[in-house]
XYZ file of C-alpha atoms in Angstrom:
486
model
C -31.513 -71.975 -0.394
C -30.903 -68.699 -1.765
C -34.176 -68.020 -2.053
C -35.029 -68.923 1.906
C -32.338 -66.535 2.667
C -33.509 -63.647 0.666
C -36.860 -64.325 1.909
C -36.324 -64.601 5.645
C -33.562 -61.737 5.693
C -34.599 -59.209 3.055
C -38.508 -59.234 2.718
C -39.715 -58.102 5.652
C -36.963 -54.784 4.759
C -38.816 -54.581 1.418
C -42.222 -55.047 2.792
C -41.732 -51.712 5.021
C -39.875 -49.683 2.538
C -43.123 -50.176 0.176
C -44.924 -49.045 2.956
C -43.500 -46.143 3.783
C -42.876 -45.181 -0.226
C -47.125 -45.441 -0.102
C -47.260 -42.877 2.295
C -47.052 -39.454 1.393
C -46.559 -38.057 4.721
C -43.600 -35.613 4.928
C -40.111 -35.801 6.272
C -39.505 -35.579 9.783
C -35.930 -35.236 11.538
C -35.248 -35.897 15.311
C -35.077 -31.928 15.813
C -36.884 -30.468 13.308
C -39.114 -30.741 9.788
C -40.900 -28.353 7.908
C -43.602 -28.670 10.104
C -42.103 -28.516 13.660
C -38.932 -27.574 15.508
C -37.920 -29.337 19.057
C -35.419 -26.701 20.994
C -33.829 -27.414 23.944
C -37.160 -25.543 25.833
C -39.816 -25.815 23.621
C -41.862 -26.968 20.280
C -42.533 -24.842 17.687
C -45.130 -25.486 14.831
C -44.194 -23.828 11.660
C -46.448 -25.886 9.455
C -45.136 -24.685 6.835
C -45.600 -27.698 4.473
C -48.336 -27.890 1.923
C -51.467 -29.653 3.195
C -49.143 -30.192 6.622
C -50.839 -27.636 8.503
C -54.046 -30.022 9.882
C -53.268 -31.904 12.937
C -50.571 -32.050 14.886
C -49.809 -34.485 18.472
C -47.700 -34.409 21.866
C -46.685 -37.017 23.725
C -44.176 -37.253 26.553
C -43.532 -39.018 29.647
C -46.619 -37.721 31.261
C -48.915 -39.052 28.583
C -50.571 -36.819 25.951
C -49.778 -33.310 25.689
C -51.664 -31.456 23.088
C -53.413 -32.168 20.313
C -55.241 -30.115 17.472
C -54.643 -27.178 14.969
C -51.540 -25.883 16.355
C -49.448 -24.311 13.826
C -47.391 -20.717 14.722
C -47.641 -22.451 18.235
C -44.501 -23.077 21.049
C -45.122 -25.468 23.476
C -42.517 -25.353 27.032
C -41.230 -28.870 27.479
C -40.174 -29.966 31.272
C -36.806 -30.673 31.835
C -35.675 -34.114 31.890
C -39.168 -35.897 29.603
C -39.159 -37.016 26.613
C -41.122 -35.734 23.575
C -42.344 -37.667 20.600
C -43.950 -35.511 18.218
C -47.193 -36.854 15.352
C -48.054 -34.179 12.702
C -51.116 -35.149 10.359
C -51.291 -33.707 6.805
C -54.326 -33.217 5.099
C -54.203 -36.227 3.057
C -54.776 -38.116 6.693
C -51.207 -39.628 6.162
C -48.848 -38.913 9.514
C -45.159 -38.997 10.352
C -43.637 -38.748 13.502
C -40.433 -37.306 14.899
C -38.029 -39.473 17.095
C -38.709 -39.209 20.788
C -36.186 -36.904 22.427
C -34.903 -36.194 26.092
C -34.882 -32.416 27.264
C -32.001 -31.879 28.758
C -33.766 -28.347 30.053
C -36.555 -26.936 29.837
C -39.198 -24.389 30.618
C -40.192 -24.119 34.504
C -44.167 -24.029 33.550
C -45.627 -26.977 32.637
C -46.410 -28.501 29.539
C -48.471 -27.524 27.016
C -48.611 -23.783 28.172
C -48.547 -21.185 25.413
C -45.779 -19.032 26.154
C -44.759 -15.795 24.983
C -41.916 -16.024 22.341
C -40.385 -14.773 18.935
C -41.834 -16.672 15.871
C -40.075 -15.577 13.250
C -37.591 -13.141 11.553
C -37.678 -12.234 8.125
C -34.563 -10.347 6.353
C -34.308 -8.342 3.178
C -31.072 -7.400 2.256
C -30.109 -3.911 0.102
C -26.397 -2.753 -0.435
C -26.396 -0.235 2.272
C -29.594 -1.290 4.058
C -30.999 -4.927 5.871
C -34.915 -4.849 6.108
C -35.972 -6.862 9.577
C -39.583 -8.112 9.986
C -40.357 -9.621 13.231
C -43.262 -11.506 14.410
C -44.036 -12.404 18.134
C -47.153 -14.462 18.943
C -48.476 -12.338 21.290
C -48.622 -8.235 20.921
C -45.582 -7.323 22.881
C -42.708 -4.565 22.480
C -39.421 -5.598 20.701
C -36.112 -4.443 20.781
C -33.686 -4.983 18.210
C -29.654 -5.071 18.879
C -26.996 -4.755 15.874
C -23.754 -4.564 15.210
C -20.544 -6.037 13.378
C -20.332 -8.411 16.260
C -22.215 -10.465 18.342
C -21.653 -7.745 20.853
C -23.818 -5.720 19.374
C -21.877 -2.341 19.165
C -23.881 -0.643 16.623
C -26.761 0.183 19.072
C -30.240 -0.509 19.234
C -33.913 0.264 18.061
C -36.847 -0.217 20.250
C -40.568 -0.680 19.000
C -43.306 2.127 21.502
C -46.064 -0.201 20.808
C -47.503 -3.664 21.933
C -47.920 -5.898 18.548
C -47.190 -9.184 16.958
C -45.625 -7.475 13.912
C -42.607 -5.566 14.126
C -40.054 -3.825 11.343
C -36.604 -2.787 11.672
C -34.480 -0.761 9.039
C -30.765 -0.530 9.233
C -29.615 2.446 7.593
C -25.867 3.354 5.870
C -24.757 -0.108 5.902
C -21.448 -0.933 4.372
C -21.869 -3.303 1.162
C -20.486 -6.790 0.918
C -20.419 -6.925 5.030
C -21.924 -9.148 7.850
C -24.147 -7.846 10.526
C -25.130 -9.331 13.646
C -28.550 -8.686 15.462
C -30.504 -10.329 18.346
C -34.382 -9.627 19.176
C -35.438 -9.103 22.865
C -39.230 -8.489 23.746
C -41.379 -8.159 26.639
C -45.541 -9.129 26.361
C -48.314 -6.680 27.834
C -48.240 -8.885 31.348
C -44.120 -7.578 31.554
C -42.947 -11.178 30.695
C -39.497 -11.406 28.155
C -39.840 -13.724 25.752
C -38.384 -17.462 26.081
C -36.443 -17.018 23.184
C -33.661 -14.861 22.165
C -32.515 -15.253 18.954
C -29.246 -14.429 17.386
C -28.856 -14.079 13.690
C -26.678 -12.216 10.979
C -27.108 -11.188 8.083
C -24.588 -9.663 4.939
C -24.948 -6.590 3.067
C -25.259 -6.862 -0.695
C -22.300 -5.677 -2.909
C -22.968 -2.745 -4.417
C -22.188 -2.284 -8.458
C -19.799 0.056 -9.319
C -21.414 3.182 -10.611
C -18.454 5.959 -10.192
C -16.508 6.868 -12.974
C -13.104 6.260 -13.622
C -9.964 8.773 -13.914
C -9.532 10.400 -17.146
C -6.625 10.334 -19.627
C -4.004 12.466 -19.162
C -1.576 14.291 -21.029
C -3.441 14.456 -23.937
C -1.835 15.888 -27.024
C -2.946 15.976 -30.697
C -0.041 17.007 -32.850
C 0.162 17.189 -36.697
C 1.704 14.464 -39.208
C 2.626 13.808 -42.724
C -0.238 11.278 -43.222
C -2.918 12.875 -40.170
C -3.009 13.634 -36.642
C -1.381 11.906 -33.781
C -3.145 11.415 -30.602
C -0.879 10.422 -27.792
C -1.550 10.395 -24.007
C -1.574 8.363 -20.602
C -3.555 5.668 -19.409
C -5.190 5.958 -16.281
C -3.891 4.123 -13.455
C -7.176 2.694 -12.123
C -7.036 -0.757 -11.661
C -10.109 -1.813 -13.316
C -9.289 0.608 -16.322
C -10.571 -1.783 -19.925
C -10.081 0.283 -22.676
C -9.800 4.268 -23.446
C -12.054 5.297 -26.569
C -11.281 7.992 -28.728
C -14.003 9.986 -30.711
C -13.828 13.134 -32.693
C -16.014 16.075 -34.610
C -15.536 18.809 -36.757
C -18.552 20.802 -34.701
C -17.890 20.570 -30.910
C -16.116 18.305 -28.352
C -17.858 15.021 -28.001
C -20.028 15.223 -24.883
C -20.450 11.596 -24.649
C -18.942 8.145 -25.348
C -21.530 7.865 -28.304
C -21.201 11.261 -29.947
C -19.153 11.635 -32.849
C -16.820 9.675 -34.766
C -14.982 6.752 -33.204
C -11.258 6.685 -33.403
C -10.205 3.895 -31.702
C -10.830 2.064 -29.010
C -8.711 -0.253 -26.640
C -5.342 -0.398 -24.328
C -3.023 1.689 -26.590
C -1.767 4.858 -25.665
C -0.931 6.699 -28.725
C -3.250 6.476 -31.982
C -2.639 7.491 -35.957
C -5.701 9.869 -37.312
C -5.659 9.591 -41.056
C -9.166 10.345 -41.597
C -8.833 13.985 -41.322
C -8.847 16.856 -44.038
C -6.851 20.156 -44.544
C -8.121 23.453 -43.425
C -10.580 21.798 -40.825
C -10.235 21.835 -36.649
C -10.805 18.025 -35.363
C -12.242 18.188 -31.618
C -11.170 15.021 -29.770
C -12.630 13.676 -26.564
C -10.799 10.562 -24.794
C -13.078 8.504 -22.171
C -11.676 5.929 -20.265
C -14.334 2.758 -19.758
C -13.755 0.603 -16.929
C -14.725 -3.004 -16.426
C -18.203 -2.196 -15.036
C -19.018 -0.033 -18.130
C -18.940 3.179 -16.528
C -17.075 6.199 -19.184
C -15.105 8.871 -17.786
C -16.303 12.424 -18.175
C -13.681 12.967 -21.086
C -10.002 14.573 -21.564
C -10.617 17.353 -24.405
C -7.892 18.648 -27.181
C -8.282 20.190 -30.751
C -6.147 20.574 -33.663
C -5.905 22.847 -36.707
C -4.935 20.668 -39.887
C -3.071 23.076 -42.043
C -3.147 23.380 -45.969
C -0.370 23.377 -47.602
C 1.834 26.136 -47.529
C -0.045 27.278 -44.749
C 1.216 28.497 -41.053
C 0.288 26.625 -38.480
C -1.225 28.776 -35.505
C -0.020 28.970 -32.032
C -1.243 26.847 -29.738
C -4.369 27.926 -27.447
C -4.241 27.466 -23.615
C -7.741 28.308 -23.308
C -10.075 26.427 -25.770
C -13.093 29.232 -25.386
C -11.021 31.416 -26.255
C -12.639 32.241 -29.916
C -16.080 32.230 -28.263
C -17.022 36.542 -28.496
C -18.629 37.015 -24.719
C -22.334 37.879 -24.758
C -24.056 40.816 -23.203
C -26.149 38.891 -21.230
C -25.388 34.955 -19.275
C -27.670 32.998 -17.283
C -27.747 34.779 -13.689
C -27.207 31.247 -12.035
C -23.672 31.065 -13.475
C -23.383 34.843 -12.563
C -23.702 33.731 -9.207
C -21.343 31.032 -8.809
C -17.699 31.242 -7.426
C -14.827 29.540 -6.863
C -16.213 28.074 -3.553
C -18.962 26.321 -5.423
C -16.643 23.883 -6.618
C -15.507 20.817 -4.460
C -11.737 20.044 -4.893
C -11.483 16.620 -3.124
C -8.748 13.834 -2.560
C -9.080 10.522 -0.817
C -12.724 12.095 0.165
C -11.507 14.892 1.863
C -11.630 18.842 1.021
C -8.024 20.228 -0.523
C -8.782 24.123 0.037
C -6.544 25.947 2.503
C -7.469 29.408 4.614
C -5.484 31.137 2.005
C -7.672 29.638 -1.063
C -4.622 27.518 -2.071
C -5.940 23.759 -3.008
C -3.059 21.967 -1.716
C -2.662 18.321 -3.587
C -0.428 14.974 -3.068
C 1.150 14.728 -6.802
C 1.059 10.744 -6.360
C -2.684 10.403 -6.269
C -6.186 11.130 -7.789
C -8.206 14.389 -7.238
C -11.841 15.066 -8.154
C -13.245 18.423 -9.600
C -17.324 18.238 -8.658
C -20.483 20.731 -8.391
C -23.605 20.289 -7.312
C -26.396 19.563 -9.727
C -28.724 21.690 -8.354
C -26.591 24.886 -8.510
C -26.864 24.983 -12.188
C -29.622 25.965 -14.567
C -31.374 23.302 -16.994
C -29.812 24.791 -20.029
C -27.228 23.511 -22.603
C -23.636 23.612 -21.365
C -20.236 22.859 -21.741
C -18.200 22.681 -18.133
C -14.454 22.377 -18.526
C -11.437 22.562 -15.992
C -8.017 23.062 -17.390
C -4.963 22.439 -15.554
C -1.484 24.072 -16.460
C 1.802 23.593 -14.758
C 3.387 26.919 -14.075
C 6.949 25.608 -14.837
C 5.924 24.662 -18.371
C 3.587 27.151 -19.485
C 2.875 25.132 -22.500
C 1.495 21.993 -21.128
C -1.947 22.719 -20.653
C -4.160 20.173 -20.257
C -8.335 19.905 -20.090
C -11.356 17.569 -18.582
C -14.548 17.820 -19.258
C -17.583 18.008 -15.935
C -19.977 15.612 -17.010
C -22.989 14.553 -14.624
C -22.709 11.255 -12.997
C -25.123 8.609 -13.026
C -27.367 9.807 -9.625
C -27.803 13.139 -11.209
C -26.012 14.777 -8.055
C -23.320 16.327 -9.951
C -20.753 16.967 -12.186
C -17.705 15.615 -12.128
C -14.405 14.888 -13.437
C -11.737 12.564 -11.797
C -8.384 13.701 -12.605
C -5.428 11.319 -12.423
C -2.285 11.673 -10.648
C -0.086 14.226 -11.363
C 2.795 12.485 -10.922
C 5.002 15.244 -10.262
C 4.581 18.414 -7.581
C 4.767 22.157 -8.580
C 2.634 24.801 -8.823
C -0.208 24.166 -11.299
C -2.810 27.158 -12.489
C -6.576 25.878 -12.653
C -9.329 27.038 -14.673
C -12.991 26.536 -14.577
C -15.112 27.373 -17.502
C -18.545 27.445 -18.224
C -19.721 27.583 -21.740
C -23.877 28.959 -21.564
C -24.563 27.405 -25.342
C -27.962 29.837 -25.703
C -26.099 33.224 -25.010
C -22.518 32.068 -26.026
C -20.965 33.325 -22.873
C -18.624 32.454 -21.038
C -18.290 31.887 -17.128
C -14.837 31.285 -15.416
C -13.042 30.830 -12.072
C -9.471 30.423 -11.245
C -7.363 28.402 -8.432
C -4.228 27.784 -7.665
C -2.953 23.883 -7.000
C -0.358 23.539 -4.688
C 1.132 20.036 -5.365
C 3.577 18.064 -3.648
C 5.778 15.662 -4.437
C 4.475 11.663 -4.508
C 6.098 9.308 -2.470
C 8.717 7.002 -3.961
C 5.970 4.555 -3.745
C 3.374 6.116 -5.329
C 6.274 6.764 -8.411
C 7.324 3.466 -8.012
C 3.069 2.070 -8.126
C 2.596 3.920 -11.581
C 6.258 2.931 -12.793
C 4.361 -0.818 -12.843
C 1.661 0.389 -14.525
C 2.774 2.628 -16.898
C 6.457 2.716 -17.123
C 7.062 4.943 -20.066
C 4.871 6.901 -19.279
C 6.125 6.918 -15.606
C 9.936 7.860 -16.840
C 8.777 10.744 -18.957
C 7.583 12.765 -16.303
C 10.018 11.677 -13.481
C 12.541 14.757 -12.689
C 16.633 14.988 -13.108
C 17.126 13.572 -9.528
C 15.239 9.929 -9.809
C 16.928 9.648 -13.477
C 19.857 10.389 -11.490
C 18.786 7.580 -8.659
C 17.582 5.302 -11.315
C 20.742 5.356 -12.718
C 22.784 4.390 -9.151
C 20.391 1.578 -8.557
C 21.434 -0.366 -11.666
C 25.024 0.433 -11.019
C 24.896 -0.707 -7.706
C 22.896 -3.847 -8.412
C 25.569 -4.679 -11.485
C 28.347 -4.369 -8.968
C 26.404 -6.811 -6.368
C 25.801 -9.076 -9.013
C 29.848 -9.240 -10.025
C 30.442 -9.412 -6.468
C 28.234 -12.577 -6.138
């Protein structure tokens, strides 16, 4: 009995299944396959599948369509008939679509070749998208863009009649979506059936810019060495800060020298240093995408015993004898050369003043192409006025593009009136090239202060003045009395 059943109720299901699993024909959908797409005026042959691309069938109400080779074709479909669709691969096997009801439709009738957009291709770049357009007739297109599907960013138009067509957005912002529609008119004046709307997002582009530098860097002498202390950077991607030293020259580059130490500290013991030698000591901050920072600079003296320790130098060229003769290119250069920026905008004033907000970054660039191919050393120093003895210098190494060079100095963290100095070290004559500025810096915001307090709070409450200390101070008093209160 359960046998009858089986036989009577599942057999014939098994008899077609192994039928169609014999067939190699390929998947069809009730709008659309790999080899065809049914629209809501049209049918359009991509044929797109392997061995797919043969034969291909109309039917609808009226009887038989179209037959034959018709891939990269679009067929109008009347309003109100119903389409069944036959493609024929080359292995002679067929599939068909399910027969579907146009609820509109193109006003010609059917089976006309009309004039439409085939296909859009996009390649994507960081700041760029890459649009190829084909049409299967020669015709003029027209492309629309913008962040919207109102298309605010404008339009370019093709000046000849074509099937191909390519479009290049420009100065893109990465990691964003555009939208764009193509409009295009055939040789005989007639727009295309279709109008297509697509988007398309911008690639994000890696992080290539450096990071701030240390700051406050200070190398003093100890019983056992020489202490390195100074600040971390308040970047937010900021991984590590590595130290390196040499008994010839500042370190240049993350890979020159000895290595000190690297990591998240912000103070380091230097016990592998002699008497009677200077130590040169570059600090590079490394963020999470691997890019270095063009290097905080300081040097120290280790004395002998019984020796005297000499004064400190605010100027670290200041041993180098000037030469007779210097490159003319750094001859040339002034003040104005350099680019003093914050937040990307210039900081120079009518009066040459370079006017700075203490609770934020600054960068200190020239162009590449304004100096010479020679060996160099480029070095800004920065000195607050009210304590003449804090003096403290970056290196200007070129970045990555080979544009410039640069250093990106961290917040100040305090306003005043700071002294700047620019030097130039030409390594083949031994001379010496500087230019002076002034920095006029105000005073961050209580929340910038209260921004690097999170990050760095020692650091933070060493170079916070008299008055916060004194605000500091009422704040927990207050909040001790609230808390009795409660």
């Amino acid at each position: 009995m359960i046998r009858n059943i089986f036989t009577k109720k599942y057999l014939p299901l098994a008899l077609v299944c192994a039928f169609a699993f014999s067939m190699v024909a390929p998947a069809y959908a009730s709008l659309s396959s790999t080899n065809y797409q049914i629209t809501s005026d049209s049918i359009n042959f991509a044929g797109t599948e392997d061995g797919a691309s043969s034969n291909y069938k109309i039917r609808d109400t009226g009887g038989e369509v179209a037959t034959g080779d018709s891939t990269g074709i679009i067929y109008a479909i009347k309003a109100g008939y119903r389409q069944l669709v036959q493609a024929i691969a080359g292995s002679s096997n067929s599939g068909s679509s399910n027969t579907q009801t146009s609820n509109a439709g193109a006003s010609g009738p059917a089976g006309q070749n009309i004039f439409a957009v085939q296909s859009i291709f996009v390649a994507t770049g960081a700041n760029t998208l890459l649009l190829d357009v084909s049409l299967n007739q020669p015709g003029k297109a027209t492309l629309y863009w913008g962040l919207s599907n109102l298309y605010e960013g404008g339009s370019i138009a093709s000046d000849t009649f074509r099937t191909d067509h390519v479009f290049k957005l420009e100065h893109l912002t990465p990691g964003t979506r555009y939208y764009f529609t193509i409009q295009a008119v055939n040789e005989a004046g007639t727009p295309a059936t279709n109008v297509p709307e697509k988007s398309a997002t911008t690639l994000i582009a890696p992080d290539v810019s450096a990071p701030s530098n240390p700051s406050k860097l200070v190398v003093e002498p100890a019983q056992t060495g020489a202490v390195v202390s100074w600040q971390n950077p308040t970047d937010a991607d900021v991984e590590s800060v590595k130290v390196v030293r040499s008994t010839d020259f500042y370190p240049a580059d993350p890979q020159e020298g000895e290595v000190v130490y690297e990591g998240r500290a912000s103070e380091v013991l230097d016990t592998k240093v002699l008497p009677g030698k200077t130590y040169y000591y570059t600090l590079f901050t490394k963020d999470v995408s691997g890019n270095y920072s063009s290097g905080a600079i300081a040097k120290i003296y280790i004395t002998k015993p019984g020796e005297i320790a000499p004064l400190k130098e605010t100027d670290i060229f200041a041993q180098v004898k000037p030469a007779p003769t210097i490159d003319p290119a750094f001859d040339r250069l002034n003040i104005l050369d350099f680019l003093i920026t914050q937040n990307n905008k210039m900081t120079v004033e009518s009066d040459g003043k370079i006017l700075l907000d203490g609770g934020e970054q600054f960068k200190i660039a020239i162009d590449y192409s304004k100096l010479p191919e020679v060996l160099k050393t480029m070095v800004v120093s920065i000195k607050d006025l009210s304590r003449p003895d804090e003096v403290f210098t970056f290196l200007l190494r070129v970045n990555r593009d080979k544009t410039k060079y640069e250093a990106l100095v961290d917040k100040l963290g305090r306003g005043g009136n700071f002294a700047m100095v620019i030097s130039i070290l030409d390594h083949k004559h031994q001379g010496v090239k500087q230019f002076s500025g002034d920095l006029v810096v105000s005073a961050p915001k209580p929340d910038s202060i209260f921004s690097r307090f999170v990050g760095d709070p020692v650091g933070t409450l060493r170079q916070v003045s008299v008055i916060w200390w004194i605000i500091l101070v009422a704040l927990v008093l207050l909040v001790r009395k609230i808390v009795k209160f409660i």
